[in-house]
Short mmCIF file of C-alpha atoms in Angstrom, two decimals:
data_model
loop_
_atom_site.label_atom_id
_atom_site.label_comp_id
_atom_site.label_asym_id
_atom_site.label_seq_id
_atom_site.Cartn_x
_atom_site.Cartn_y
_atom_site.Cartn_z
CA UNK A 1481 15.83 0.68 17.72
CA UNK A 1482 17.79 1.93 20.36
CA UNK A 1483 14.77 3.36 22.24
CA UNK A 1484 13.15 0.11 21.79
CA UNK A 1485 11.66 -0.80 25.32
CA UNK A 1486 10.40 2.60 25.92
CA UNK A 1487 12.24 5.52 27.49
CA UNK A 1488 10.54 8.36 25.50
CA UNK A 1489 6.71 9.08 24.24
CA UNK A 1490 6.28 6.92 20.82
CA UNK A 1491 3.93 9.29 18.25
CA UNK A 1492 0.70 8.41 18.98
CA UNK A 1493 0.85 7.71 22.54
CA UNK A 1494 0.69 10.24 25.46
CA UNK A 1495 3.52 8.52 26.91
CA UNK A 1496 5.68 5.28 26.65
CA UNK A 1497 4.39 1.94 28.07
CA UNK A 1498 6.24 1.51 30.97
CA UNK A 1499 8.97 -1.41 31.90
CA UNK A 1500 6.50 -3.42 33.36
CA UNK A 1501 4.31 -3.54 30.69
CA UNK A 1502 3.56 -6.52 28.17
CA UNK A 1503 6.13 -6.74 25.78
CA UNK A 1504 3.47 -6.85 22.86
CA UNK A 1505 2.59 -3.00 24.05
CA UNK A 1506 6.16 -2.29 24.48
CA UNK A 1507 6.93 -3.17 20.74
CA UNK A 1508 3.70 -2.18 18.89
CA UNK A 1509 4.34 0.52 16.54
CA UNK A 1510 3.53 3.98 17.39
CA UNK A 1511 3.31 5.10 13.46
CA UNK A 1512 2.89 3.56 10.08
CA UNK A 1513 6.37 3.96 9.34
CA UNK A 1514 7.44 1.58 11.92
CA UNK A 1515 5.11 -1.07 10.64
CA UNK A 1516 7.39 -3.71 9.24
CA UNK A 1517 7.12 -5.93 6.26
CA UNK A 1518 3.99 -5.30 3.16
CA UNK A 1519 5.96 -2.13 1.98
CA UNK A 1520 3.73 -2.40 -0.91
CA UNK A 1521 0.57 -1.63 0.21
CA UNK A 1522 2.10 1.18 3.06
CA UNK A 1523 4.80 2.63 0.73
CA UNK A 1524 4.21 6.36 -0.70
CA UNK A 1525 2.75 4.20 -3.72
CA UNK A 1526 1.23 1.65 -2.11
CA UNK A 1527 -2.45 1.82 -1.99
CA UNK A 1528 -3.05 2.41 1.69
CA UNK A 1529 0.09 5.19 1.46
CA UNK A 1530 -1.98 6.98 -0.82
CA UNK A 1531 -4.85 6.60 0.76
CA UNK A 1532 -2.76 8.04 3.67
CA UNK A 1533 -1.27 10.66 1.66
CA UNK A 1534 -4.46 11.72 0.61
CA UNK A 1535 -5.96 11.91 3.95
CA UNK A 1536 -9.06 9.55 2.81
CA UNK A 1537 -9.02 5.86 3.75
CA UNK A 1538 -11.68 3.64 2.43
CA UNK A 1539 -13.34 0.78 3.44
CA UNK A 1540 -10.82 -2.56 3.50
CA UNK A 1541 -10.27 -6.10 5.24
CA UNK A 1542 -7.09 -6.40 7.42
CA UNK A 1543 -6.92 -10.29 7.15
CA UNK A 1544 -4.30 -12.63 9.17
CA UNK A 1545 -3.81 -14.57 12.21
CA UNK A 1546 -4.49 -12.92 15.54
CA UNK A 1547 -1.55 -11.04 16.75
CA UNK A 1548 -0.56 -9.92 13.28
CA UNK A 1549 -1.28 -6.48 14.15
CA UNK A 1550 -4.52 -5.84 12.56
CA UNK A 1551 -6.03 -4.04 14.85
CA UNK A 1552 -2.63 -1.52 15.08
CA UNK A 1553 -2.62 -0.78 12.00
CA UNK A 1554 -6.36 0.23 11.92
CA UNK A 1555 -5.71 2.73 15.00
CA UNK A 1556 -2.55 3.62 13.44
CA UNK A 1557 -4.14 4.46 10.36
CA UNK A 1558 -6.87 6.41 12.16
CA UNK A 1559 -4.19 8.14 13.53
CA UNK A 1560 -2.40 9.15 10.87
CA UNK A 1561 -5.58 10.82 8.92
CA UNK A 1562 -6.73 11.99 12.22
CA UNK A 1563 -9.82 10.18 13.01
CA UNK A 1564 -11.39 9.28 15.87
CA UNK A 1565 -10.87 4.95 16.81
CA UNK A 1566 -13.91 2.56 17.90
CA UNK A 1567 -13.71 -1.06 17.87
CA UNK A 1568 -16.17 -3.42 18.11
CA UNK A 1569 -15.65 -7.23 18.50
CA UNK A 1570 -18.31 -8.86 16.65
CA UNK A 1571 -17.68 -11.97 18.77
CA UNK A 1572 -19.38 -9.71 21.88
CA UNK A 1573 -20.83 -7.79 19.91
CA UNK A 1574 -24.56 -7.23 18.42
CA UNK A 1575 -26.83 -4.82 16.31
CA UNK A 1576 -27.15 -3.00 19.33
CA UNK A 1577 -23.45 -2.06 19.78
CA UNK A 1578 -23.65 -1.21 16.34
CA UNK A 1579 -26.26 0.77 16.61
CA UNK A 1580 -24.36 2.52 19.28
CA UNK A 1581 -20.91 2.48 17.39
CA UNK A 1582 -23.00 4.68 14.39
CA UNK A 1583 -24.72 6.97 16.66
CA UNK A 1584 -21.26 8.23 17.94
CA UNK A 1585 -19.76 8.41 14.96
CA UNK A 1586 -22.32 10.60 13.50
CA UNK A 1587 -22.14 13.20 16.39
CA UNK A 1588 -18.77 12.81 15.90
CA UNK A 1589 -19.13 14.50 11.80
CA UNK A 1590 -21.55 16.71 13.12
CA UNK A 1591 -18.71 18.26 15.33
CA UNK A 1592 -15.98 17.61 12.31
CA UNK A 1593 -14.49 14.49 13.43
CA UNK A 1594 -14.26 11.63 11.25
CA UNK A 1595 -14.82 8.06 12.81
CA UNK A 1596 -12.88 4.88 11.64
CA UNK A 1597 -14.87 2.05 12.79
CA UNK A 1598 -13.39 -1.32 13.11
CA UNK A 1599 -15.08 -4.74 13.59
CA UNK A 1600 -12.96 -7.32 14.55
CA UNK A 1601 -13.57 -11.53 13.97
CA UNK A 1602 -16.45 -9.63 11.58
CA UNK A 1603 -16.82 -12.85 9.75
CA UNK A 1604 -18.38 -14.18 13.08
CA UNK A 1605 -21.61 -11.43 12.94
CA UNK A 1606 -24.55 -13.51 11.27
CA UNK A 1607 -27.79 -12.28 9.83
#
């Protein structure tokens, strides 16, 4: 806590958000550990700890209201099992995007690199 509003790089990050950014980047967590609160599911025996642990996440639904930190714990778990990040908003979003999103990922495996795709406001895609 005492380095709270930045002073030296966070894991993750390249380096620390600076003083006059939003406070909401100045506070997101820069690892899992830092994630407060549902120490059940991102404990060491926790399900998405083991997953973790194991260095193989699977397919899940982050639910909650915005500004929950969905979305930071999806690039911190990419992180943390080193894969590559894309998000999509399915509210802008369409098959094409999609399309897109899959195309990268798989030149991504072909060079090694794992892809963790996430699709936020999903539920708002239709057929």
């Amino acid at each position: 806590m005492a380095d709270l509003f930045g002073g030296t790089p966070a894991s993750g990050r390249d380096e620390p958000p600076g003083a006059d950014a939003p406070l909401a980047d100045r506070l997101r967590p820069a690892a899992l550990g830092d994630i407060i609160g549902q120490e059940h599911l991102t404990g060491p025996e926790g399900a998405i700890g083991r997953m973790v642990a194991a260095g193989k996440l699977s397919s899940m639904i982050l639910w909650g209201p915005p500004g929950t930190g969905k979305t930071s714990i999806a690039r911190l778990l990419a992180d943390a099992v080193g894969m590559r990040f894309t998000a999509i908003s399915a509210v802008f979003s369409g098959v094409a995007d999609l399309k897109k999103a899959f195309a990268e990922a798989d030149r991504a495996a072909e060079a090694g690199q794992r892809t963790l795709l996430f699709v936020d406001e999903i539920h708002r895609f239709n057929r």
